[in-house]
């Protein structure tokens, strides 16, 4: 059975109901262990104040999300994207986040060069890794489901992420999100291959069989078809000891509910369905 005391809230799950301060309060009220804020929320509050709030909260900051992408149509754009990431690295360091989560970007506008986009990602990571290491921040590559390859991330499987980790060495790890990788026939062996050192974050939700929207209709754990218990076992056999981070994009359901209700159900489902 999953240890409910390891539950963390990825704040996208409640971002419509709660601002960052309310999310921190909610996590504390419900006895959650961790929180994963997004960069847009830091901006909303003012990054200085937000970093202080998070650092002083006593919560484990399991990651910082939403720094943006790494692919772009020209060098100036890519340079600016790197600068945004440098800033996010600094914020992650200041708040003591366990990692900076990277959703790497898809095809630049008008491009059909997927291999080229992937080279851009590798080159950008080559710049980011030393910078993050110097700041003491681990980078966590999040492979996204192939349906996002054009728009959001051209790293689409755990094996691709592991290959990049092999190539770039220390300082780069992986954020595993069940929504993106549950279908992968190589999942078990790629989790083993990643091992404890690389498995930096574990995002949980569920894939609804009759989903109304592939991006914004994620399910609560137990409402869909993902064998969550199996994936958690694989993660833990590989040595993962971090939080179970609940990340639910849900336009028509969970974002419409009361935040306290969402957190109560989250905890029950972690205990019974993960
Ligand atoms: Zn995720």
Short mmCIF file of C-alpha atoms and ligand atoms in Angstrom, two decimals:
data_model
loop_
_atom_site.label_atom_id
_atom_site.label_comp_id
_atom_site.label_asym_id
_atom_site.label_seq_id
_atom_site.Cartn_x
_atom_site.Cartn_y
_atom_site.Cartn_z
CA UNK A 1 0.00 0.00 0.00
CA UNK A 2 1.22 3.50 -0.76
CA UNK A 3 2.32 5.58 2.19
CA UNK A 4 -0.14 8.46 2.31
CA UNK A 5 2.27 10.54 4.36
CA UNK A 6 4.33 10.93 1.17
CA UNK A 7 1.57 12.80 -0.68
CA UNK A 8 2.46 16.06 -2.41
CA UNK A 9 0.33 18.56 -4.27
CA UNK A 10 1.39 19.73 -7.69
CA UNK A 11 -0.27 23.11 -7.55
CA UNK A 12 -1.66 22.88 -11.09
CA UNK A 13 -4.23 20.52 -9.55
CA UNK A 14 -5.81 23.36 -7.58
CA UNK A 15 -4.53 26.42 -9.45
CA UNK A 16 -8.00 27.56 -10.45
CA UNK A 17 -9.32 27.37 -6.90
CA UNK A 18 -6.23 28.49 -4.97
CA UNK A 19 -3.38 30.90 -5.46
CA UNK A 20 0.04 29.86 -4.19
CA UNK A 21 -0.48 31.07 -0.63
CA UNK A 22 -3.78 29.22 -0.43
CA UNK A 23 -2.19 26.08 -1.84
CA UNK A 24 0.55 26.18 0.81
CA UNK A 25 -2.10 26.64 3.51
CA UNK A 26 -4.14 23.78 2.03
CA UNK A 27 -1.15 21.43 2.04
CA UNK A 28 -0.42 22.26 5.68
CA UNK A 29 -4.08 21.96 6.69
CA UNK A 30 -4.30 18.51 5.13
CA UNK A 31 -0.96 17.32 6.50
CA UNK A 32 0.62 16.83 3.08
CA UNK A 33 4.33 16.32 2.90
CA UNK A 34 5.17 18.24 -0.21
CA UNK A 35 4.22 20.85 -2.76
CA UNK A 36 5.28 21.48 -6.35
CA UNK A 37 4.75 25.07 -7.42
CA UNK A 38 4.70 26.49 -10.95
CA UNK A 39 6.74 29.43 -12.18
CA UNK A 40 3.63 31.40 -13.19
CA UNK A 41 2.53 31.34 -9.56
CA UNK A 42 5.88 32.72 -8.43
CA UNK A 43 5.40 35.52 -10.91
CA UNK A 44 1.84 36.16 -9.72
CA UNK A 45 2.89 36.55 -6.12
CA UNK A 46 6.24 38.15 -6.77
CA UNK A 47 9.07 35.67 -6.89
CA UNK A 48 10.89 36.91 -3.81
CA UNK A 49 7.86 36.61 -1.60
CA UNK A 50 6.84 33.29 -3.15
CA UNK A 51 10.27 31.75 -2.66
CA UNK A 52 10.29 32.85 0.97
CA UNK A 53 6.78 31.50 1.55
CA UNK A 54 7.75 28.12 0.13
CA UNK A 55 11.10 27.90 1.88
CA UNK A 56 9.57 28.77 5.24
CA UNK A 57 6.52 26.53 4.83
CA UNK A 58 8.15 23.39 6.20
CA UNK A 59 6.83 21.51 3.17
CA UNK A 60 9.13 19.49 0.95
CA UNK A 61 9.39 21.34 -2.35
CA UNK A 62 9.32 18.33 -4.63
CA UNK A 63 10.05 20.33 -7.76
CA UNK A 64 9.52 23.59 -9.60
CA UNK A 65 7.46 23.32 -12.80
CA UNK A 66 6.70 25.47 -15.80
CA UNK A 67 9.99 27.18 -16.60
CA UNK A 68 9.07 27.05 -20.28
CA UNK A 69 10.54 25.27 -23.26
CA UNK A 70 13.97 24.88 -24.81
CA UNK A 71 13.22 24.71 -28.54
CA UNK A 72 12.80 27.78 -30.72
CA UNK A 73 12.98 28.98 -34.33
CA UNK A 74 16.19 31.00 -33.98
CA UNK A 75 19.16 31.52 -31.76
CA UNK A 76 17.89 34.68 -30.10
CA UNK A 77 14.69 32.95 -29.05
CA UNK A 78 16.57 29.97 -27.70
CA UNK A 79 18.97 32.26 -25.85
CA UNK A 80 16.02 33.99 -24.17
CA UNK A 81 14.53 30.61 -23.24
CA UNK A 82 17.80 29.60 -21.62
CA UNK A 83 17.83 32.83 -19.62
CA UNK A 84 14.35 32.04 -18.32
CA UNK A 85 15.63 28.65 -17.22
CA UNK A 86 18.66 30.18 -15.50
CA UNK A 87 16.27 32.31 -13.50
CA UNK A 88 14.14 29.26 -12.64
CA UNK A 89 17.30 27.42 -11.52
CA UNK A 90 18.03 30.29 -9.15
CA UNK A 91 14.50 30.22 -7.78
CA UNK A 92 14.62 26.46 -7.34
CA UNK A 93 17.90 26.79 -5.46
CA UNK A 94 16.58 29.55 -3.21
CA UNK A 95 13.45 27.63 -2.24
CA UNK A 96 15.34 24.35 -1.79
CA UNK A 97 13.39 22.51 -4.49
CA UNK A 98 14.33 18.88 -5.08
CA UNK A 99 14.50 19.52 -8.82
CA UNK A 100 13.58 21.81 -11.67
CA UNK A 101 11.16 19.92 -13.93
CA UNK A 102 11.85 20.35 -17.65
CA UNK A 103 9.14 20.08 -20.30
CA UNK A 104 11.46 20.60 -23.19
CA UNK A 105 9.37 22.00 -26.05
CA UNK A 106 8.17 20.61 -29.36
CA UNK A 107 8.66 21.67 -32.96
CA UNK A 108 9.42 25.34 -33.49
CA UNK A 109 6.66 27.15 -35.42
CA UNK A 110 6.55 26.05 -39.04
CA UNK A 111 9.21 23.38 -38.61
CA UNK A 112 8.92 19.70 -39.46
CA UNK A 113 12.41 18.89 -38.26
CA UNK A 114 11.76 16.71 -35.23
CA UNK A 115 15.33 15.41 -35.10
CA UNK A 116 16.53 19.02 -35.20
CA UNK A 117 14.23 19.95 -32.32
CA UNK A 118 15.67 17.07 -30.32
CA UNK A 119 19.19 18.30 -31.07
CA UNK A 120 18.19 21.73 -29.82
CA UNK A 121 17.05 20.15 -26.58
CA UNK A 122 20.29 18.25 -26.16
CA UNK A 123 22.33 21.39 -26.83
CA UNK A 124 20.26 23.46 -24.42
CA UNK A 125 20.64 20.80 -21.74
CA UNK A 126 24.38 20.93 -22.29
CA UNK A 127 24.21 24.60 -21.24
CA UNK A 128 21.77 24.10 -18.39
CA UNK A 129 23.30 21.13 -16.61
CA UNK A 130 26.55 22.79 -15.47
CA UNK A 131 24.66 25.91 -14.45
CA UNK A 132 22.18 23.86 -12.40
CA UNK A 133 24.95 21.78 -10.84
CA UNK A 134 26.76 24.91 -9.74
CA UNK A 135 23.53 26.08 -8.09
CA UNK A 136 22.96 22.68 -6.48
CA UNK A 137 19.74 22.06 -8.40
CA UNK A 138 18.94 18.75 -10.09
CA UNK A 139 17.25 18.94 -13.49
CA UNK A 140 14.40 16.51 -14.11
CA UNK A 141 13.52 15.77 -17.72
CA UNK A 142 9.85 14.94 -18.06
CA UNK A 143 9.11 12.77 -21.10
CA UNK A 144 5.67 13.62 -22.44
CA UNK A 145 3.23 11.37 -24.27
CA UNK A 146 3.97 11.36 -28.04
CA UNK A 147 0.75 13.26 -28.72
CA UNK A 148 2.63 16.33 -27.43
CA UNK A 149 5.67 15.94 -29.69
CA UNK A 150 4.68 18.82 -31.98
CA UNK A 151 3.55 21.32 -29.40
CA UNK A 152 5.06 20.74 -25.99
CA UNK A 153 7.85 18.19 -25.73
CA UNK A 154 9.85 16.20 -28.25
CA UNK A 155 11.23 13.91 -25.55
CA UNK A 156 8.51 11.28 -25.54
CA UNK A 157 9.67 8.17 -23.76
CA UNK A 158 11.61 7.15 -20.74
CA UNK A 159 14.19 5.49 -22.97
CA UNK A 160 14.85 8.81 -24.76
CA UNK A 161 15.19 10.55 -21.41
CA UNK A 162 17.55 7.85 -20.15
CA UNK A 163 19.64 8.17 -23.31
CA UNK A 164 20.00 11.91 -22.71
CA UNK A 165 20.95 11.29 -19.09
CA UNK A 166 23.60 8.81 -20.29
CA UNK A 167 24.94 11.37 -22.73
CA UNK A 168 24.94 14.40 -20.46
CA UNK A 169 25.97 12.74 -17.22
CA UNK A 170 25.48 13.86 -13.65
CA UNK A 171 23.04 16.60 -12.80
CA UNK A 172 20.30 15.38 -15.10
CA UNK A 173 17.49 13.08 -13.95
CA UNK A 174 13.91 12.25 -14.77
CA UNK A 175 10.42 13.22 -13.66
CA UNK A 176 8.15 10.27 -14.34
CA UNK A 177 4.52 11.17 -14.95
CA UNK A 178 2.22 8.16 -15.21
CA UNK A 179 -0.08 10.01 -17.62
CA UNK A 180 2.72 10.26 -20.17
CA UNK A 181 4.44 6.90 -19.89
CA UNK A 182 1.91 4.31 -18.72
CA UNK A 183 1.47 2.89 -22.25
CA UNK A 184 5.16 2.20 -22.82
CA UNK A 185 6.03 -1.51 -23.21
CA UNK A 186 9.58 -0.71 -22.00
CA UNK A 187 8.36 1.06 -18.87
CA UNK A 188 9.51 -1.44 -16.27
CA UNK A 189 12.97 -1.87 -17.70
CA UNK A 190 13.46 1.85 -18.30
CA UNK A 191 12.48 2.60 -14.68
CA UNK A 192 15.06 0.04 -13.57
CA UNK A 193 17.59 1.54 -15.94
CA UNK A 194 16.98 5.01 -14.49
CA UNK A 195 17.43 3.82 -10.92
CA UNK A 196 17.22 5.79 -7.70
CA UNK A 197 19.72 8.47 -8.70
CA UNK A 198 17.79 9.54 -11.78
CA UNK A 199 14.21 9.14 -10.57
CA UNK A 200 13.69 12.59 -9.14
CA UNK A 201 9.91 12.99 -9.23
CA UNK A 202 6.81 10.82 -9.55
CA UNK A 203 3.68 12.51 -10.92
CA UNK A 204 0.43 10.63 -10.44
CA UNK A 205 -3.10 10.92 -11.80
CA UNK A 206 -5.09 8.58 -14.07
CA UNK A 207 -5.96 8.14 -17.75
CA UNK A 208 -9.72 8.18 -18.24
CA UNK A 209 -10.86 5.61 -20.75
CA UNK A 210 -13.48 7.95 -22.16
CA UNK A 211 -11.49 11.11 -21.84
CA UNK A 212 -13.15 14.30 -23.08
CA UNK A 213 -9.85 16.07 -23.64
CA UNK A 214 -6.40 14.51 -23.96
CA UNK A 215 -4.65 17.38 -22.23
CA UNK A 216 -7.18 18.75 -19.78
CA UNK A 217 -9.25 15.81 -18.64
CA UNK A 218 -6.90 13.82 -16.46
CA UNK A 219 -8.49 11.55 -13.89
CA UNK A 220 -8.04 11.15 -10.16
CA UNK A 221 -6.08 8.04 -9.19
CA UNK A 222 -8.38 5.03 -9.44
CA UNK A 223 -10.84 6.53 -11.93
CA UNK A 224 -9.00 5.38 -15.04
CA UNK A 225 -7.07 2.57 -16.66
CA UNK A 226 -3.48 3.02 -15.43
CA UNK A 227 -2.12 0.21 -13.25
CA UNK A 228 -0.84 2.69 -10.69
CA UNK A 229 0.07 0.12 -8.06
CA UNK A 230 2.28 -1.67 -10.56
CA UNK A 231 4.09 1.50 -11.62
CA UNK A 232 4.58 2.57 -7.98
CA UNK A 233 6.06 -0.85 -7.20
CA UNK A 234 8.47 -0.55 -10.12
CA UNK A 235 9.48 2.94 -8.96
CA UNK A 236 10.09 1.73 -5.44
CA UNK A 237 11.93 -1.41 -6.51
CA UNK A 238 14.22 0.92 -8.45
CA UNK A 239 14.85 2.84 -5.23
CA UNK A 240 12.51 5.83 -5.51
CA UNK A 241 11.79 7.21 -2.04
CA UNK A 242 10.33 10.60 -2.81
CA UNK A 243 6.80 11.96 -2.76
CA UNK A 244 3.74 10.92 -4.71
CA UNK A 245 2.98 14.13 -6.47
CA UNK A 246 -0.62 14.55 -7.61
CA UNK A 247 -0.79 16.48 -10.88
CA UNK A 248 -4.24 16.72 -12.42
CA UNK A 249 -5.18 18.93 -15.34
CA UNK A 250 -8.97 18.81 -15.33
CA UNK A 251 -10.92 21.58 -16.95
CA UNK A 252 -14.38 20.18 -16.34
CA UNK A 253 -14.05 18.27 -13.10
CA UNK A 254 -11.29 18.67 -10.49
CA UNK A 255 -10.58 22.33 -11.28
CA UNK A 256 -14.27 22.98 -10.67
CA UNK A 257 -14.36 21.43 -7.20
CA UNK A 258 -13.62 22.87 -3.81
CA UNK A 259 -9.87 22.69 -3.09
CA UNK A 260 -10.29 21.01 0.28
CA UNK A 261 -12.49 18.36 -1.29
CA UNK A 262 -9.80 17.70 -3.93
CA UNK A 263 -7.07 17.26 -1.32
CA UNK A 264 -9.21 14.98 0.87
CA UNK A 265 -10.01 12.72 -2.07
CA UNK A 266 -6.38 12.80 -3.24
CA UNK A 267 -5.19 11.44 0.10
CA UNK A 268 -7.83 8.71 0.19
CA UNK A 269 -6.94 7.62 -3.34
CA UNK A 270 -3.19 7.60 -2.64
CA UNK A 271 -3.90 5.28 0.27
CA UNK A 272 -6.25 2.97 -1.62
CA UNK A 273 -5.41 3.14 -5.34
CA UNK A 274 -1.69 3.82 -5.63
ZN1 LIG B 1 3.90 15.86 -14.88
#
